Amino acid sequence: MVRCVEMVRALSVADEPYEVLRTFAMHYWPLHPIDHMLSVSRAGLSGGEYRITRNVDVRRALREGGLPAQAGDRRREEIPVSRGGFIGWAIEQGRPLLLERVEVRGDPVLGDALAGMRSAVSVPLYDLGEPRYWNIQLRREPGGFSMEDLERALMVGNFVGGTNTRLLLMREVKRLNAALVQQFEEVARVQQALLPRQIPEIPGLEIATSYLTSDRAGGDYYDFFPLEEGKWGVLIADVSGHGAAAATIMAMLHGILHAYTGPGRTPDAVLRYANRKLCEARLEGNFVTAFFAVWDPVTARLTYARSGHNPPLLKHGGTGAVTHLDGDGAPPLGLFEPYEIGSEVVQLRPGDTVILYTDGITEAFSAPPGREMFGTERLDEALTRCTGAPDCVVDTVHTALYQHTGSRGRADDQTLVAMRYVGR
């Protein structure tokens, strides 16, 4: 019993197929001794072909305290493919075999390596219901195995084989996950490279921005566009979904807006153009919410259009009150044509601050069991506690989010753009 407990404990921490087999052999074979063992694989082969993945002199392995490094430690394609012989005959039977007398001399594959063996059991090891692997155990004495030995070899062999299969699958999953993480990191680096490298000097405005990514590549986007007559375009957008698809659409939107040279470049004209181009791209279920505004530093007017995006907030410099720039708005971009959208105008006064944000902020959840969204009310409340200075807006919102969620992690990208009018 002590040896069995030690074996089970050691198997629970083995993380390599060789380690599983070595641990099992060193604990199990002393309890149920055999003289020789063959491991055979038919995975990926046809007809009567097979590969000998292990050919172990068990008595010698027990004396030397370990399994030799053999074919089972090599890549599958490096192991020679064989046909026929004693092994070929055994696996062609397609069922467990109890062989009370065997004579294996001059074998076309094994030669005289098993000449001293006189009895054997051969058991299939199943993978997805098919006998893709085989385990053959041999003893020197005739009639060395009983039906109980055959049943035990079938059960134990499939248990060990299943454990190795799971370890190989886990290794492959880890490799694929590492590759995916690397790809997402590369996508995220490209995505962030499309954002403004520095905040531009825009007459009359103090600006602060914050772009915090989730653990996956996302689709948040903000940008500034110099326009004719000293005006400036300001954009914030959010692509539906996450991952490489959202980041790709975000890059498409970046290219569309920077390539636009239409007349007027009013917010509604810009968003109609973007919608047409995105519809032509056939996003197949994805869409983009966006807010585009044109700032006129001469008149201190902000003309804006909103396509399914969260209404920006206006913190009034005089009273400190927070209101929402709702307007009529229009559906998100990339869904359908024709597309109708209008523009709204807000007159800013010195000290007024406009806050643009994505729904990763308002839809941030608190920890279980409450699971409450941060919401616009908490955002409004946080903004009433700050001075309205752009840096204060960013710091205050981040502090409120952390107090609500209790975590620095994010399920979605969180983007903020705060602009305060300081006068001419």
PDB file of N, CA and C in Angstrom, residues 1 9-10 34 75 98 103 108 131 179 204 214 216 224 257 260 274 303-305 307 321 408:
ATOM      1  N   MET A   1       0.823  -1.205   0.000  1.00  0.00           N
ATOM      2  CA  MET A   1       0.000   0.000   0.000  1.00  0.00           C
ATOM      3  C   MET A   1       0.865   1.267   0.000  1.00  0.00           C
ATOM      4  N   ARG A   9       0.969   9.626  -5.656  1.00  0.00           N
ATOM      5  CA  ARG A   9       1.392  10.985  -5.320  1.00  0.00           C
ATOM      6  C   ARG A   9       2.384  11.512  -6.357  1.00  0.00           C
ATOM      7  N   ALA A  10       3.351  10.680  -6.735  1.00  0.00           N
ATOM      8  CA  ALA A  10       4.352  11.107  -7.721  1.00  0.00           C
ATOM      9  C   ALA A  10       3.713  11.353  -9.086  1.00  0.00           C
ATOM     10  N   ILE A  34       7.771  -8.012 -14.673  1.00  0.00           N
ATOM     11  CA  ILE A  34       7.841  -8.581 -16.014  1.00  0.00           C
ATOM     12  C   ILE A  34       9.295  -8.505 -16.459  1.00  0.00           C
ATOM     13  N   ARG A  75      10.947  12.938 -31.362  1.00  0.00           N
ATOM     14  CA  ARG A  75       9.797  13.355 -32.152  1.00  0.00           C
ATOM     15  C   ARG A  75       9.285  12.167 -32.947  1.00  0.00           C
ATOM     16  N   LEU A  98      -3.755 -12.934 -24.647  1.00  0.00           N
ATOM     17  CA  LEU A  98      -3.021 -13.648 -23.605  1.00  0.00           C
ATOM     18  C   LEU A  98      -2.299 -14.795 -24.303  1.00  0.00           C
ATOM     19  N   GLU A 103       7.413 -17.729 -29.297  1.00  0.00           N
ATOM     20  CA  GLU A 103       8.757 -18.021 -29.767  1.00  0.00           C
ATOM     21  C   GLU A 103       9.134 -16.909 -30.740  1.00  0.00           C
ATOM     22  N   PRO A 108      11.724 -10.370 -38.237  1.00  0.00           N
ATOM     23  CA  PRO A 108      12.168  -9.408 -39.246  1.00  0.00           C
ATOM     24  C   PRO A 108      12.337  -7.998 -38.715  1.00  0.00           C
ATOM     25  N   PRO A 131      -7.929   1.986 -31.176  1.00  0.00           N
ATOM     26  CA  PRO A 131      -6.680   1.441 -30.624  1.00  0.00           C
ATOM     27  C   PRO A 131      -5.469   1.941 -31.405  1.00  0.00           C
ATOM     28  N   ALA A 179       1.550  31.354 -28.019  1.00  0.00           N
ATOM     29  CA  ALA A 179       1.589  31.968 -29.343  1.00  0.00           C
ATOM     30  C   ALA A 179       0.474  33.006 -29.487  1.00  0.00           C
ATOM     31  N   GLY A 204      -6.832  77.472 -26.985  1.00  0.00           N
ATOM     32  CA  GLY A 204      -7.976  77.615 -26.091  1.00  0.00           C
ATOM     33  C   GLY A 204      -8.273  76.403 -25.237  1.00  0.00           C
ATOM     34  N   SER A 214      -7.508  46.493 -21.862  1.00  0.00           N
ATOM     35  CA  SER A 214      -7.845  45.279 -21.137  1.00  0.00           C
ATOM     36  C   SER A 214      -6.730  44.267 -21.369  1.00  0.00           C
ATOM     37  N   ARG A 216      -6.814  41.946 -23.395  1.00  0.00           N
ATOM     38  CA  ARG A 216      -6.858  41.539 -24.798  1.00  0.00           C
ATOM     39  C   ARG A 216      -6.805  42.784 -25.672  1.00  0.00           C
ATOM     40  N   PHE A 224      -6.948  63.345 -32.834  1.00  0.00           N
ATOM     41  CA  PHE A 224      -7.109  64.779 -33.074  1.00  0.00           C
ATOM     42  C   PHE A 224      -6.715  65.066 -34.522  1.00  0.00           C
ATOM     43  N   LEU A 257     -10.498  57.870 -41.642  1.00  0.00           N
ATOM     44  CA  LEU A 257     -10.621  59.259 -41.195  1.00  0.00           C
ATOM     45  C   LEU A 257      -9.427  60.109 -41.630  1.00  0.00           C
ATOM     46  N   TYR A 260      -9.792  61.112 -45.304  1.00  0.00           N
ATOM     47  CA  TYR A 260     -10.954  61.897 -45.725  1.00  0.00           C
ATOM     48  C   TYR A 260     -10.531  63.318 -46.103  1.00  0.00           C
ATOM     49  N   ALA A 274     -17.381  57.903 -43.014  1.00  0.00           N
ATOM     50  CA  ALA A 274     -16.846  56.734 -42.320  1.00  0.00           C
ATOM     51  C   ALA A 274     -17.832  55.570 -42.368  1.00  0.00           C
ATOM     52  N   THR A 303     -18.875  71.856 -32.261  1.00  0.00           N
ATOM     53  CA  THR A 303     -19.921  71.260 -33.082  1.00  0.00           C
ATOM     54  C   THR A 303     -19.664  69.764 -33.138  1.00  0.00           C
ATOM     55  N   TYR A 304     -20.695  68.954 -32.855  1.00  0.00           N
ATOM     56  CA  TYR A 304     -20.436  67.522 -32.717  1.00  0.00           C
ATOM     57  C   TYR A 304     -21.567  66.683 -33.311  1.00  0.00           C
ATOM     58  N   ALA A 305     -21.227  65.434 -33.602  1.00  0.00           N
ATOM     59  CA  ALA A 305     -22.197  64.432 -34.046  1.00  0.00           C
ATOM     60  C   ALA A 305     -21.872  63.130 -33.328  1.00  0.00           C
ATOM     61  N   SER A 307     -22.605  58.900 -33.096  1.00  0.00           N
ATOM     62  CA  SER A 307     -23.096  57.677 -33.733  1.00  0.00           C
ATOM     63  C   SER A 307     -23.088  56.530 -32.726  1.00  0.00           C
ATOM     64  N   ALA A 321     -21.550  71.984 -12.014  1.00  0.00           N
ATOM     65  CA  ALA A 321     -22.549  70.970 -12.337  1.00  0.00           C
ATOM     66  C   ALA A 321     -22.117  70.161 -13.560  1.00  0.00           C
ATOM     67  N   ARG A 408      -7.216  46.528 -10.397  1.00  0.00           N
ATOM     68  CA  ARG A 408      -6.543  47.280 -11.448  1.00  0.00           C
ATOM     69  C   ARG A 408      -6.779  46.653 -12.819  1.00  0.00           C
TER      70      ARG A 408
END
